[in-house]
Coordinates of C-alpha atoms in Angstrom, one line a residue:
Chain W
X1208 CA 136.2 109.4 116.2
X1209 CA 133.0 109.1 114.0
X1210 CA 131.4 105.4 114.7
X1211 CA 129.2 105.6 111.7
X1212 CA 130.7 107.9 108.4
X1213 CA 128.5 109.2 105.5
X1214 CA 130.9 110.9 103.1
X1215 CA 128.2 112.2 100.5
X1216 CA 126.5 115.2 102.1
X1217 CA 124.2 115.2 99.0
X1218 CA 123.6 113.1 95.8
X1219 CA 122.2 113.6 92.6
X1220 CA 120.8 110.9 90.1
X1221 CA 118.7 110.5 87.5
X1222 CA 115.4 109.3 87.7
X1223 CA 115.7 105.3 86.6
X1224 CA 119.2 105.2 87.3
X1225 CA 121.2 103.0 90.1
X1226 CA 122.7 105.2 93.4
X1227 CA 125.1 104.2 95.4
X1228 CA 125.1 105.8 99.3
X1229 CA 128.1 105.5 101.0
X1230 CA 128.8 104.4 104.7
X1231 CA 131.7 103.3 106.9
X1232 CA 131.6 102.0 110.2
X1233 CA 133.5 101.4 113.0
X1234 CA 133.6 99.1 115.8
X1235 CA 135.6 96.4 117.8
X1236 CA 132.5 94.3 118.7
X1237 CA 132.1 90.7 116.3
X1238 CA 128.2 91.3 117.0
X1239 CA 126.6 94.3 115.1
X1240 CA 123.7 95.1 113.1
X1241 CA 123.6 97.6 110.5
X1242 CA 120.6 99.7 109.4
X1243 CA 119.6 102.4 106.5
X1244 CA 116.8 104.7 107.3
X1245 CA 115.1 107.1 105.2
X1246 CA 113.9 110.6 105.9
X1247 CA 111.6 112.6 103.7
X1248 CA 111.4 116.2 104.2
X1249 CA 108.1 115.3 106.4
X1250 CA 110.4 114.1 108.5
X1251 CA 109.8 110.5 110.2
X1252 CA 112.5 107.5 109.6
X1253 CA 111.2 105.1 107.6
X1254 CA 113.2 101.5 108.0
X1255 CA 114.4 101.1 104.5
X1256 CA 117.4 97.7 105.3
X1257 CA 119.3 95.9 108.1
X1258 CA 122.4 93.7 108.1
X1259 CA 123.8 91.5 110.7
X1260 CA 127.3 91.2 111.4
X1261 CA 127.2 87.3 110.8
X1262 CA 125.1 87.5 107.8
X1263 CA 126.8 85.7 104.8
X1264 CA 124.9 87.6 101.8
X1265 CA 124.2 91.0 101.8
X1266 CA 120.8 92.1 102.5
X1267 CA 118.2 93.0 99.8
X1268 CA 114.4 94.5 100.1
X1269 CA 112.8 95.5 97.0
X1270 CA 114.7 97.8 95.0
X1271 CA 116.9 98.6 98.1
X1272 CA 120.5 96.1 98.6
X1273 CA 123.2 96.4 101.2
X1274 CA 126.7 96.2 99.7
X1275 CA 128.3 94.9 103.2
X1276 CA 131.9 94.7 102.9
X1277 CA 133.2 93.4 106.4
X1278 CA 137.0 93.8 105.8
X1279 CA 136.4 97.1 105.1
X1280 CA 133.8 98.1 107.1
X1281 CA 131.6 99.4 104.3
X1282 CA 127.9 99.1 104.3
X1283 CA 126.7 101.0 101.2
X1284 CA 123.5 101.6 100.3
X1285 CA 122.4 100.8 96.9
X1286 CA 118.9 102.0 95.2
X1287 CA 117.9 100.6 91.7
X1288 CA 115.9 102.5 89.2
X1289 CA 115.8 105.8 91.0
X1290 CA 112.2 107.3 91.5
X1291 CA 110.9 111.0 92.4
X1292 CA 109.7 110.1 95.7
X1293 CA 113.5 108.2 96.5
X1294 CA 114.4 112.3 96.9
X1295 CA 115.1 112.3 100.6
X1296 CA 117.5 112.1 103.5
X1297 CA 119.1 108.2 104.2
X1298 CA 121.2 107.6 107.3
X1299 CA 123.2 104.7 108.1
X1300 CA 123.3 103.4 111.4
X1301 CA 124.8 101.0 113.4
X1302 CA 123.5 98.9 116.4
X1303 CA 126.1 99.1 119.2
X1304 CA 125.7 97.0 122.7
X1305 CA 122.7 95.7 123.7
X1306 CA 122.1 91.8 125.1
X1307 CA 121.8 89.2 122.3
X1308 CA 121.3 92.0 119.6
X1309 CA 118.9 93.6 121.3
X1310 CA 118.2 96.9 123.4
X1311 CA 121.8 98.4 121.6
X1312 CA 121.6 101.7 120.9
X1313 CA 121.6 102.9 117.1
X1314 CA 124.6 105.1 116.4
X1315 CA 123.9 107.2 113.0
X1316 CA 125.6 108.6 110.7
X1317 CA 125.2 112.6 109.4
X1318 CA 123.4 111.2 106.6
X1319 CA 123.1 112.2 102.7
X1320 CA 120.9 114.2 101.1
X1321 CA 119.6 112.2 97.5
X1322 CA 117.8 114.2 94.6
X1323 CA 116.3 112.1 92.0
X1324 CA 116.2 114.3 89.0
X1325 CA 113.6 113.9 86.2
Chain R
X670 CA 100.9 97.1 109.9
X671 CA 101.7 97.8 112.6
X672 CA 103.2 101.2 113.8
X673 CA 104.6 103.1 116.5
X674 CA 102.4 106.7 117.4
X675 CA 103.7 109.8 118.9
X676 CA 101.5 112.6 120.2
X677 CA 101.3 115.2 119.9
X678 CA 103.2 116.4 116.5
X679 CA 104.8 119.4 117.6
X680 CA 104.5 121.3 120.5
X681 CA 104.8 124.9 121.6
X682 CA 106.7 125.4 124.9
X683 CA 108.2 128.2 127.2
X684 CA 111.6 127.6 128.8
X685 CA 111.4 126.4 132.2
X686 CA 108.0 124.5 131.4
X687 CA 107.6 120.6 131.6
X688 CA 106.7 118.8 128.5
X689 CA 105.6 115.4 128.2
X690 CA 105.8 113.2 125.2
X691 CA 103.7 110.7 124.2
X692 CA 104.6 107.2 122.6
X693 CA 102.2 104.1 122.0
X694 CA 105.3 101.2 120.8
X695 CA 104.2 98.5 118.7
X696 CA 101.9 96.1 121.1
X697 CA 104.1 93.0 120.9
X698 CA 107.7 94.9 121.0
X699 CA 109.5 94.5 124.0
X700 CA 112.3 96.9 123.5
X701 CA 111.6 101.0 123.6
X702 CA 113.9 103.9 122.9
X703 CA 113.6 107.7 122.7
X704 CA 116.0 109.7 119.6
X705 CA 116.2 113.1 119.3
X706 CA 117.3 115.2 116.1
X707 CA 118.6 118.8 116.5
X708 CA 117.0 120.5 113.4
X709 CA 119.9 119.6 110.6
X710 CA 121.8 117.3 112.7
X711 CA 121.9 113.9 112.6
X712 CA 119.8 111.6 115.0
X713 CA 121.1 110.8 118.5
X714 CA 120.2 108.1 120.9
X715 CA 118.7 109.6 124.4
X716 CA 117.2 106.1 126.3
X717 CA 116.4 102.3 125.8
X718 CA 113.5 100.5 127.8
X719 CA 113.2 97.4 128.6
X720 CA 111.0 95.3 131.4
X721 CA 110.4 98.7 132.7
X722 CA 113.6 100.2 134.0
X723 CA 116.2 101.8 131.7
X724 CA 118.8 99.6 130.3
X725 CA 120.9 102.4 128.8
X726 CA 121.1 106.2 128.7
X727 CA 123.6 108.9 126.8
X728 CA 125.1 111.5 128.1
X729 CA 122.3 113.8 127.3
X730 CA 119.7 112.0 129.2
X731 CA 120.4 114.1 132.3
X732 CA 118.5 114.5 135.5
X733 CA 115.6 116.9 133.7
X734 CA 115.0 113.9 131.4
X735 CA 112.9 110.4 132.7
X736 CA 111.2 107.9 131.2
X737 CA 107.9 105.7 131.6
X738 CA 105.8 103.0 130.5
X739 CA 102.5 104.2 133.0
X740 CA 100.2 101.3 131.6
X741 CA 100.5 98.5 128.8
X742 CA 100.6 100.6 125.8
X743 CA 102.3 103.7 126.6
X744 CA 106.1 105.0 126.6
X745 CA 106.2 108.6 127.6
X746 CA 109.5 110.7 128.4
X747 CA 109.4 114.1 130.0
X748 CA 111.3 117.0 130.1
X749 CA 111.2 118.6 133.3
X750 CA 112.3 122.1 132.7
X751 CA 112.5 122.6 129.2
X752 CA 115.9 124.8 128.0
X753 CA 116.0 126.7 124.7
X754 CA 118.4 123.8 123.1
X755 CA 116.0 121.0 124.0
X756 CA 114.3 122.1 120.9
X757 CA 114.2 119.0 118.4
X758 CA 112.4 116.3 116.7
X759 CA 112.0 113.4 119.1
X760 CA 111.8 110.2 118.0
X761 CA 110.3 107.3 120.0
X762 CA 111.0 103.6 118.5
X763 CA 110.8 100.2 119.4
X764 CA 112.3 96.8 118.4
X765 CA 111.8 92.6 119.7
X766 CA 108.6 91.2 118.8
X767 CA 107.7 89.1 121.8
X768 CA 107.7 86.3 119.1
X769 CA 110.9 87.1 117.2
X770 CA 112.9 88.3 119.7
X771 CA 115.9 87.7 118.0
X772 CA 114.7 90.6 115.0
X773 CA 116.5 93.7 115.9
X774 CA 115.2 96.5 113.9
X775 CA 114.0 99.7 115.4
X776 CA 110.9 100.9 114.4
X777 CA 110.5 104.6 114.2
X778 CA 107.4 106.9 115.0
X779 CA 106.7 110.2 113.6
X780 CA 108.5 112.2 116.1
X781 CA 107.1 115.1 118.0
X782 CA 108.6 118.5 117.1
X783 CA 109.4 120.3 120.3
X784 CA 109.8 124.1 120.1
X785 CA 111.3 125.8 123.3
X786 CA 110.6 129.6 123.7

């Protein structure tokens, strides 16, 4: 079964518009951490936002916010005021084992292709 | 800021030949891991480092793959005999600041793009 689920294989928005990436998750373990990368065509992964498990209010970095639902294991990624240079691929992942959060492998999703439009 | 290195960017191997890849972590991160992406696929986890010895390896990391931190600022992992589907982009990263070791995000390098022939 798929630990970390992207369900838009590509995305479309207009330039200045909101974008919502989709991601589920999937895990037994009370201690997670939950990350967004972003991949340009250049191809390195650029840290975009992370969430912890126990974190009370979802996370926000710029014009980047996590929409962390626990219940329903949802950690959607959303981008405000689209720009050109948002066009990339964004992956979800999802911190699994490790020792007090740390040394856990990052379990990603098949990520989504986004194309900001002019 | 700081940032994790990778050399070289790609490299250009026959099948059968040892490659070694070339990682410099961010200096006051205690935690290292190699990735690898299959062109179009998504990323997978190979290793994770830490105090120098492994702590955890998938499935993939096999017997052709080790790992290695030779001196205080590198993190190298070699292929021992390359095989045509060891072609990818790997990704060296690193997490823990010595000083906020509770701060779990991975830091990605470049990658090095690894073409077996």
């Amino acid at each position: 079964a798929q630990k970390i689920t992207q369900t838009q294989p590509g995305m479309f928005v207009q330039e200045k518009e909101a974008v919502t990436l989709d991601c589920t998750y999937d895990t037994s373990d009370p201690s997670y951490g939950l990350f967004w990368y972003k991949q340009p065509s250049s191809g390195e992964m650029i840290f975009l936002i992370y969430q912890g498990s126990y974190d009370q209010q979802n996370a926000t970095e710029g014009r980047y916010s996590l929409n962390f639902q626990k219940a329903r294991k949802s950690a959607n990624l959303v981008i405000s005021a689209s720009q050109l240079g948002d066009s990339a691929m964004y992956f979800c992942a999802m911190r699994e084992g490790g020792a007090d959060n740390q040394g856990g492998k990052l379990i990603f999703g098949q990520g989504t292709e986004l194309s900001v439009k002019p | 800021e700081p940032e994790v290195t990778q050399t070289p960017s790609h490299q250009v191997t026959q099948m059968g030949q040892e490659v070694i890849l070339r990682c410099v972590p961010i200096s006051n991160h205690l935690y290292f891991y190699w990735y690898r992406q299959i062109l179009g696929q998504k990323v997978e986890f190979l290793v994770s480092f830490y105090n120098n010895e492994i702590s955890e390896k998938s499935e993939i990391f096999d017997d052709q793959f080790s790992v290695e931190r030779p001196d205080g600022s590198n993190f190298t992992l070699k292929i021992r005999s390359t095989k045509l589907e060891d072609s990818a982009m790997y990704f060296c990263a690193s997490s823990a600041p010595r000083d906020r070791v509770r701060e779990e995000t991975q830091y990605f390098g470049p990658g090095t793009r690894l073409l077996v022939l």
